[in-house]
Amino acid sequence: MANLLEVLVTCDSNNTLWTSSIWDPHNGTNLMTYKGGGTAENRTACFIGGDYLAAVEKTKPILHIWPLNSQQTVQGMRFILPGKASAFAVTADGSYCIAGIDEKIYLWQIASGNLLTIINRHYQKVNLLKFTCDGRFFISAAEDGMVMVWSLAKVAANPEVELVTQTVAGQHDPVYIFSDHFLPVTDMCISKNGMHGRLFTVSSDRTCKVYDLTSGEMLLNLVFDEPLSAIALDVLELNVFVGSTEGRIVQFCLTNPPRGKDLLINSDDNSIIFSAHSKAVTCLSVSLNGELLVSGGNDDQVILWHIRSQQPIRVIRHKGSITNAFFSLNYKAIYKQDFVPNIMLHSLERTLENNSDNVLEIDVLVNKNNNFWPKYERSNVNDALKEIDLDNKNNEAMLKDELDKMKRINSNLYTIAIQKALDSTPLSTESPSYRKKKNNKNK
């Protein structure tokens, strides 16, 4: 199964069989299961680099992390959070992670476990957290209807780290604040271009809003006739798939935008609708080849759709409501017995008020050569100077020869020019004074 390009990752609310599972989307075969993590919180399952799978437990303030080739969590280490998290995300390279606990956002460095900052700008519980593809920015959405865009460098870097305490933390300004929703934001997705792309959000207020992250302006407002619960983009970002609490999935094409910013979409229109769920749609994701759409719902079903025909081609039944369902690259570490991770893990700090005398040293072991910088090779300085002097002498001799050659050429040219001038002038035997006297005599 290592030759698969992508796999399907799912989690459900019934943890009797597993917490998370990996499937082959082509035939529905179960490839790997991860146990012992309770029930995963909605939209918190994610990969840490290509080494680990992480998910936040729904009923406890614990982050569970599994090596990709093991059904059991990481041994000898527990990841206790400051509170029950409702949102969680990790950068693509596995360097940083963020968690939404109540109305606050906690940011950690994974390798050291250091709590870098606590952001407190939302007024209600944070529902969603997502990083951009390059990991430079992350976006938060909460039950207060607000969506905020943050710069990771600005919130993580603090020139006075020793003076940061719980009371003064969180005084960061976001890049953008979008407050167009008046009910909780239920899902969002970001373009692959990051801050040069677009942001899509859906809410219980029955609207789907499209924002331009370059300018911070709202481009489009889609109004539906039922509350929305999930959203996904296709690979080319030309179509939007929106799931509702009634179990329907509507496909909207972005290549034919309306004349204005607001557009009403009714179920009676000629909209493309995927209808098979009997309860709310909780998760949506599109495969890498753009042919399959996966949807998970509260009806305990994960359905694989053929997008062009709008027909379900496979149903994977679970024991509870689907909390996570998404396509992912197929990592080779899933099938390896000897697992050597490239990412270092450390227990997470729960407060910012730490003793500054306790400095943690981290040994970073790199087993790959970086060919970006040129290698420095020692050489004998005297030999280098001798070579430089020899080159200078050779250049000087060449210049002298060239100068002598130019002088000879100029001399020859001058001689030829004088000779030409003399040859072109007519010679007369009579002088002007003799010619004048001769003319007077004739008169």
Coordinates of C-alpha atoms in Angstrom, one line a residue:
M1 CA 0.0 0.0 0.0
A2 CA 3.0 2.3 0.1
N3 CA 2.5 3.0 -3.6
L4 CA -0.7 4.9 -3.0
L5 CA -0.6 8.6 -3.7
E6 CA -3.1 9.6 -1.0
V7 CA -5.1 8.1 1.9
L8 CA -8.2 9.0 3.8
V9 CA -8.1 9.8 7.5
T10 CA -11.3 9.6 9.6
C11 CA -12.3 9.9 13.3
D12 CA -15.7 9.3 14.9
S13 CA -17.3 10.0 18.2
N14 CA -17.3 6.4 19.2
N15 CA -13.9 5.4 20.4
T16 CA -14.5 1.7 21.1
L17 CA -12.6 0.5 18.0
W18 CA -10.1 3.3 17.4
T19 CA -9.6 7.0 17.8
S20 CA -8.5 7.6 14.2
S21 CA -8.2 5.4 11.2
I22 CA -6.5 5.5 7.8
W23 CA -8.2 4.1 4.7
D24 CA -7.5 3.3 1.1
P25 CA -10.0 5.6 -0.8
H26 CA -10.0 3.3 -3.9
N27 CA -11.3 0.1 -2.2
G28 CA -12.2 1.1 1.3
T29 CA -9.5 -1.1 2.9
N30 CA -8.4 -0.1 6.5
L31 CA -4.7 0.5 6.4
M32 CA -4.0 1.6 10.0
T33 CA -5.8 2.4 13.2
Y34 CA -4.7 4.6 16.1
K35 CA -6.1 3.7 19.6
G36 CA -6.1 5.0 23.1
G37 CA -6.9 8.6 22.4
G38 CA -10.6 8.8 23.4
T39 CA -12.8 10.8 21.1
A40 CA -11.1 13.3 18.8
E41 CA -12.4 16.8 18.9
N42 CA -13.9 18.1 15.6
R43 CA -11.4 19.1 13.0
T44 CA -8.3 18.7 15.3
A45 CA -6.7 15.6 13.7
C46 CA -3.6 16.5 11.8
F47 CA -0.1 15.3 10.9
I48 CA 3.0 16.6 12.5
G49 CA 5.4 16.6 9.6
G50 CA 5.6 13.1 8.1
D51 CA 6.2 11.4 11.5
Y52 CA 3.3 11.7 13.8
L53 CA -0.5 12.0 13.9
A54 CA -2.0 14.2 16.5
A55 CA -5.6 14.8 17.8
V56 CA -7.1 16.6 20.8
E57 CA -9.3 14.6 23.1
K58 CA -12.9 15.9 23.2
T59 CA -13.5 15.4 27.0
K60 CA -10.1 15.9 28.5
P61 CA -7.3 18.6 28.2
I62 CA -4.9 16.1 26.5
L63 CA -3.2 16.1 23.2
H64 CA -2.6 12.6 21.9
I65 CA 0.2 11.9 19.5
W66 CA 0.9 8.6 17.6
P67 CA 3.9 7.6 15.6
L68 CA 2.6 6.8 12.2
N69 CA 3.6 3.2 12.3
S70 CA 2.2 2.5 15.8
Q71 CA -1.3 2.0 17.1
Q72 CA -0.3 3.3 20.5
T73 CA 0.5 6.9 21.5
V74 CA 4.1 8.1 22.1
Q75 CA 5.5 6.3 25.1
G76 CA 7.1 8.1 28.1
M77 CA 5.6 11.5 27.3
R78 CA 2.2 13.1 28.0
F79 CA 1.0 16.3 26.4
I80 CA -1.2 18.0 28.9
L81 CA -3.0 21.2 27.8
P82 CA -4.0 24.2 30.0
G83 CA -7.6 23.3 29.3
K84 CA -10.0 21.4 27.0
A85 CA -9.1 22.5 23.5
S86 CA -11.8 23.1 20.8
A87 CA -9.4 23.8 18.0
F88 CA -5.9 22.6 17.1
A89 CA -3.5 23.1 14.1
V90 CA 0.2 22.4 13.3
T91 CA 2.5 24.0 10.7
A92 CA 3.3 21.9 7.7
D93 CA 6.9 21.4 8.8
G94 CA 5.9 20.4 12.3
S95 CA 7.7 23.3 14.0
Y96 CA 4.8 25.1 15.8
C97 CA 1.3 24.2 17.0
I98 CA -1.6 26.2 18.2
A99 CA -4.6 25.3 20.3
G100 CA -7.9 27.2 21.0
I101 CA -8.9 26.9 24.6
D102 CA -12.1 28.8 25.4
E103 CA -11.5 32.3 23.9
K104 CA -7.7 32.1 24.0
I105 CA -5.1 30.9 21.5
Y106 CA -2.0 29.1 22.8
L107 CA 1.2 28.9 20.6
W108 CA 3.9 26.3 21.3
Q109 CA 7.2 25.4 19.7
I110 CA 7.0 21.6 19.3
A111 CA 10.7 20.7 19.6
S112 CA 11.2 22.5 23.0
G113 CA 7.6 22.6 24.3
N114 CA 8.0 26.3 25.1
L115 CA 4.7 28.2 25.3
L116 CA 5.5 31.3 23.2
T117 CA 2.4 33.4 23.7
I118 CA -1.3 33.4 24.6
I119 CA -3.5 35.4 22.4
N120 CA -6.7 36.8 23.9
R121 CA -8.7 38.7 21.3
H122 CA -11.9 36.6 20.7
Y123 CA -14.9 37.1 23.0
Q124 CA -16.2 33.6 22.8
K125 CA -14.9 30.0 22.3
V126 CA -12.4 29.5 19.4
N127 CA -13.9 27.0 17.0
L128 CA -11.3 26.8 14.2
L129 CA -7.6 27.3 13.7
K130 CA -5.7 26.8 10.5
F131 CA -2.2 27.6 9.2
T132 CA -1.5 28.8 5.7
C133 CA 0.5 26.4 3.5
D134 CA 3.7 28.2 4.1
G135 CA 3.2 28.3 7.8
R136 CA 3.8 32.1 8.1
F137 CA 0.2 33.0 9.0
F138 CA -2.7 31.3 10.8
I139 CA -6.4 32.1 11.0
S140 CA -8.7 31.8 13.9
A141 CA -12.5 31.7 13.9
A142 CA -14.8 31.7 17.0
E143 CA -18.4 31.5 18.1
D144 CA -18.5 35.3 18.3
G145 CA -18.6 35.3 14.5
M146 CA -15.2 36.9 14.1
V147 CA -12.4 35.7 11.9
M148 CA -8.8 36.9 12.6
V149 CA -5.6 36.6 10.5
W150 CA -2.4 36.4 12.5
S151 CA 1.3 36.7 11.6
L152 CA 3.2 33.8 13.3
A153 CA 6.4 35.8 13.4
K154 CA 4.8 38.8 15.1
V155 CA 3.0 36.8 17.8
A156 CA 5.9 34.4 18.4
A157 CA 8.7 36.9 18.6
N158 CA 8.8 39.0 21.8
P159 CA 11.9 41.1 22.5
E160 CA 11.3 40.9 26.3
V161 CA 10.5 37.2 26.8
E162 CA 11.6 37.3 30.4
L163 CA 9.0 40.0 31.3
V164 CA 6.1 38.2 29.7
T165 CA 3.5 37.0 32.2
Q166 CA 0.0 35.7 32.1
T167 CA -1.5 39.2 32.8
V168 CA 0.2 41.0 29.9
A169 CA 0.2 38.3 27.3
G170 CA -2.1 38.3 24.3
Q171 CA -1.7 42.0 23.5
H172 CA -1.1 41.3 19.8
D173 CA -2.8 42.9 16.8
P174 CA -4.0 40.7 14.0
V175 CA -3.3 41.4 10.4
Y176 CA -7.1 41.4 9.5
I177 CA -10.3 41.2 11.5
F178 CA -13.4 40.0 9.6
S179 CA -16.6 40.5 11.6
D180 CA -19.2 40.0 8.8
H181 CA -20.8 36.8 10.4
F182 CA -23.3 37.4 13.2
L183 CA -23.5 33.7 14.2
P184 CA -20.7 31.2 15.0
V185 CA -18.3 30.3 12.2
T186 CA -18.5 26.6 11.6
D187 CA -15.8 25.9 9.0
M188 CA -13.3 27.7 6.8
C189 CA -10.7 26.9 4.1
I190 CA -7.7 28.7 2.8
S191 CA -6.2 28.9 -0.8
K192 CA -2.9 27.2 -1.4
N193 CA -1.5 30.6 -2.2
G194 CA -1.7 31.6 1.5
M195 CA -1.8 35.4 2.0
H196 CA -1.9 35.9 -1.8
G197 CA -5.0 33.8 -2.1
R198 CA -8.5 33.8 -0.7
L199 CA -10.3 32.7 2.5
F200 CA -13.6 31.0 2.5
T201 CA -15.8 30.9 5.7
V202 CA -19.2 29.4 6.4
S203 CA -21.4 30.1 9.4
S204 CA -24.7 29.2 11.1
D205 CA -26.1 32.4 9.8
R206 CA -26.5 30.6 6.4
T207 CA -23.8 32.6 4.6
C208 CA -20.6 31.7 2.9
K209 CA -18.1 34.6 2.6
V210 CA -15.1 34.9 0.3
Y211 CA -12.2 37.2 1.4
D212 CA -9.2 38.4 -0.5
L213 CA -6.2 38.0 1.9
T214 CA -4.0 40.3 0.0
S215 CA -6.3 43.4 0.4
G216 CA -8.5 42.2 3.3
E217 CA -11.7 42.8 1.4
M218 CA -14.8 40.7 1.1
L219 CA -15.2 39.5 -2.5
L220 CA -18.4 37.5 -2.4
N221 CA -21.3 36.7 0.0
L222 CA -23.3 33.6 -0.8
V223 CA -26.6 33.3 1.0
F224 CA -28.2 29.9 1.4
D225 CA -31.6 28.8 2.7
E226 CA -30.2 26.6 5.5
P227 CA -27.4 26.8 8.1
L228 CA -24.0 25.8 6.8
S229 CA -21.6 23.4 8.6
A230 CA -18.6 22.5 6.3
I231 CA -16.7 23.8 3.2
A232 CA -14.0 22.6 0.8
L233 CA -12.3 23.7 -2.3
D234 CA -11.3 21.6 -5.3
V235 CA -7.7 21.3 -6.4
L236 CA -7.8 24.1 -8.9
E237 CA -9.8 26.3 -6.6
L238 CA -12.5 26.7 -9.2
N239 CA -15.4 25.1 -7.3
V240 CA -16.6 25.4 -3.7
F241 CA -18.4 22.6 -1.9
V242 CA -20.6 23.7 0.9
G243 CA -22.2 21.3 3.4
S244 CA -25.3 22.2 5.4
T245 CA -26.9 21.0 8.6
E246 CA -29.7 19.3 6.6
G247 CA -27.3 16.9 5.0
R248 CA -26.9 18.4 1.6
I249 CA -23.8 19.5 -0.2
V250 CA -24.0 22.3 -2.8
Q251 CA -21.3 22.9 -5.5
F252 CA -20.8 26.5 -6.6
C253 CA -18.5 27.4 -9.5
L254 CA -16.3 30.5 -9.0
T255 CA -15.7 31.0 -12.8
N256 CA -19.1 32.6 -13.2
P257 CA -19.2 35.2 -10.4
P258 CA -22.3 37.4 -10.0
R259 CA -22.3 41.1 -10.8
G260 CA -22.6 42.1 -7.2
K261 CA -21.1 40.8 -3.9
D262 CA -24.3 39.2 -2.7
L263 CA -25.8 36.1 -4.3
L264 CA -28.8 34.1 -3.1
I265 CA -28.5 30.3 -3.7
N266 CA -31.8 28.4 -3.4
S267 CA -32.2 24.6 -3.5
D268 CA -34.8 25.1 -6.3
D269 CA -32.2 26.6 -8.6
N270 CA -30.1 24.6 -11.1
S271 CA -27.5 24.1 -8.4
I272 CA -25.3 20.9 -8.3
I273 CA -26.4 19.1 -5.1
F274 CA -24.9 16.0 -3.5
S275 CA -27.6 14.5 -1.4
A276 CA -27.2 11.3 0.6
H277 CA -26.6 12.3 4.3
S278 CA -29.6 12.2 6.6
K279 CA -28.0 14.5 9.2
A280 CA -25.7 17.5 9.2
V281 CA -22.5 17.4 7.2
T282 CA -19.5 17.8 9.4
C283 CA -16.5 17.3 7.1
L284 CA -15.6 17.9 3.5
S285 CA -12.4 17.3 1.5
V286 CA -11.4 16.9 -2.2
S287 CA -8.8 14.4 -3.4
L288 CA -5.6 15.4 -5.0
N289 CA -6.7 14.4 -8.5
G290 CA -9.9 16.4 -8.2
E291 CA -12.2 13.4 -9.0
L292 CA -13.4 12.4 -5.5
L293 CA -15.2 14.3 -2.7
V294 CA -15.3 12.8 0.8
S295 CA -18.0 13.9 3.2
G296 CA -18.6 12.9 6.8
G297 CA -21.8 13.5 8.8
N298 CA -23.6 13.1 12.0
D299 CA -25.3 10.0 10.5
D300 CA -22.2 7.9 11.2
Q301 CA -21.3 7.7 7.5
V302 CA -18.2 8.7 5.4
I303 CA -19.3 8.9 1.8
L304 CA -17.0 9.1 -1.2
W305 CA -18.5 10.9 -4.2
H306 CA -17.6 11.0 -7.9
I307 CA -17.7 14.8 -8.5
R308 CA -18.6 14.8 -12.2
S309 CA -21.6 12.5 -11.8
Q310 CA -22.6 13.6 -8.3
Q311 CA -23.0 9.9 -7.4
P312 CA -21.7 8.2 -4.2
I313 CA -19.3 5.4 -5.1
R314 CA -18.5 4.1 -1.6
V315 CA -19.9 4.4 1.9
I316 CA -17.6 3.7 5.0
R317 CA -19.9 3.3 8.0
H318 CA -18.6 4.2 11.5
K319 CA -19.9 3.7 15.0
G320 CA -20.5 7.4 15.8
S321 CA -20.7 10.8 14.3
I322 CA -17.8 11.8 12.1
T323 CA -15.5 14.4 13.7
N324 CA -12.7 14.3 11.2
A325 CA -12.5 13.2 7.6
F326 CA -9.9 14.4 5.0
F327 CA -7.6 13.3 2.3
S328 CA -3.8 13.3 2.9
L329 CA -0.6 12.3 1.3
N330 CA 0.4 8.7 1.9
Y331 CA 3.4 8.8 4.2
K332 CA 5.9 6.0 4.0
A333 CA 6.4 6.0 7.7
I334 CA 3.0 4.3 8.1
Y335 CA 4.4 1.0 6.7
K336 CA 7.8 1.0 8.3
Q337 CA 8.6 -1.1 11.3
D338 CA 11.8 0.7 12.1
F339 CA 10.7 4.3 12.8
V340 CA 13.3 7.0 13.0
P341 CA 11.5 10.4 13.4
N342 CA 12.9 13.6 12.1
I343 CA 10.8 15.8 14.4
M344 CA 11.6 16.1 18.1
L345 CA 8.8 16.1 20.6
H346 CA 8.7 17.7 24.1
S347 CA 6.0 18.1 26.8
L348 CA 4.1 21.3 26.4
E349 CA 4.3 24.1 28.9
R350 CA 1.1 25.3 30.4
T351 CA 2.0 28.8 31.6
L352 CA 4.2 31.6 30.5
E353 CA 5.5 32.3 34.0
N354 CA 8.6 30.1 34.2
N355 CA 11.9 30.4 36.0
S356 CA 14.3 32.1 33.5
D357 CA 17.3 30.3 35.1
N358 CA 16.0 27.0 33.7
V359 CA 17.3 27.1 30.2
L360 CA 16.5 24.1 28.0
E361 CA 19.2 23.0 25.6
I362 CA 18.2 21.1 22.5
D363 CA 20.6 19.1 20.4
V364 CA 19.5 19.1 16.8
L365 CA 20.7 16.1 14.9
V366 CA 20.7 16.4 11.1
N367 CA 21.4 13.4 9.0
K368 CA 21.1 15.1 5.7
N369 CA 23.7 17.4 4.0
N370 CA 22.5 20.8 3.1
N371 CA 24.0 21.7 -0.3
F372 CA 22.6 25.3 -0.3
W373 CA 25.7 26.9 1.2
P374 CA 29.1 26.4 -0.5
K375 CA 31.6 24.4 1.4
Y376 CA 34.6 26.2 2.8
E377 CA 37.9 24.5 2.0
R378 CA 41.2 25.5 3.6
S379 CA 44.1 26.5 1.4
N380 CA 47.7 27.7 1.9
V381 CA 47.7 31.4 2.0
N382 CA 51.3 31.7 0.6
D383 CA 50.5 29.5 -2.3
A384 CA 47.4 31.6 -3.0
L385 CA 49.5 34.8 -2.9
K386 CA 52.2 33.4 -5.2
E387 CA 49.5 32.4 -7.7
I388 CA 48.1 35.9 -7.6
D389 CA 51.5 37.5 -8.2
L390 CA 52.2 35.1 -11.1
D391 CA 48.9 36.0 -12.7
N392 CA 49.6 39.7 -12.3
K393 CA 53.0 39.3 -13.9
N394 CA 51.6 37.4 -16.8
N395 CA 48.9 40.0 -17.2
E396 CA 51.5 42.8 -17.1
A397 CA 53.7 41.1 -19.8
M398 CA 50.6 40.7 -22.0
L399 CA 49.7 44.3 -21.6
K400 CA 53.2 45.5 -22.5
D401 CA 53.2 43.4 -25.7
E402 CA 49.8 44.7 -26.6
L403 CA 51.0 48.3 -26.0
D404 CA 54.1 47.8 -28.2
K405 CA 52.0 46.3 -30.9
M406 CA 49.5 49.3 -30.8
K407 CA 52.5 51.7 -31.0
R408 CA 53.8 50.0 -34.1
I409 CA 50.4 50.0 -35.7
N410 CA 50.0 53.8 -35.0
S411 CA 53.5 54.6 -36.4
N412 CA 52.7 52.7 -39.6
L413 CA 49.4 54.4 -39.9
Y414 CA 51.0 57.8 -39.4
T415 CA 53.7 57.1 -42.0
I416 CA 51.1 55.9 -44.5
A417 CA 48.9 59.0 -43.9
I418 CA 51.8 61.4 -44.5
Q419 CA 52.8 59.7 -47.7
K420 CA 49.2 59.8 -49.0
A421 CA 49.0 63.5 -48.3
L422 CA 52.3 64.2 -50.1
D423 CA 51.3 62.2 -53.1
S424 CA 48.0 64.0 -53.5
T425 CA 49.6 67.5 -53.6
P426 CA 50.8 68.8 -57.1
L427 CA 54.4 70.1 -57.4
S428 CA 55.1 73.4 -59.2
T429 CA 58.6 74.5 -60.5
E430 CA 57.8 78.3 -60.5
S431 CA 57.6 80.2 -57.2
P432 CA 54.8 82.7 -56.6
S433 CA 57.2 85.8 -56.7
Y434 CA 58.8 84.7 -60.0
R435 CA 55.4 84.2 -61.5
K436 CA 54.4 87.8 -60.4
K437 CA 57.4 89.4 -62.0
K438 CA 56.8 87.5 -65.2
N439 CA 53.2 88.9 -65.4
N440 CA 54.4 92.5 -64.9
K441 CA 56.9 92.2 -67.8
N442 CA 54.2 91.0 -70.1
K443 CA 52.1 94.1 -69.3

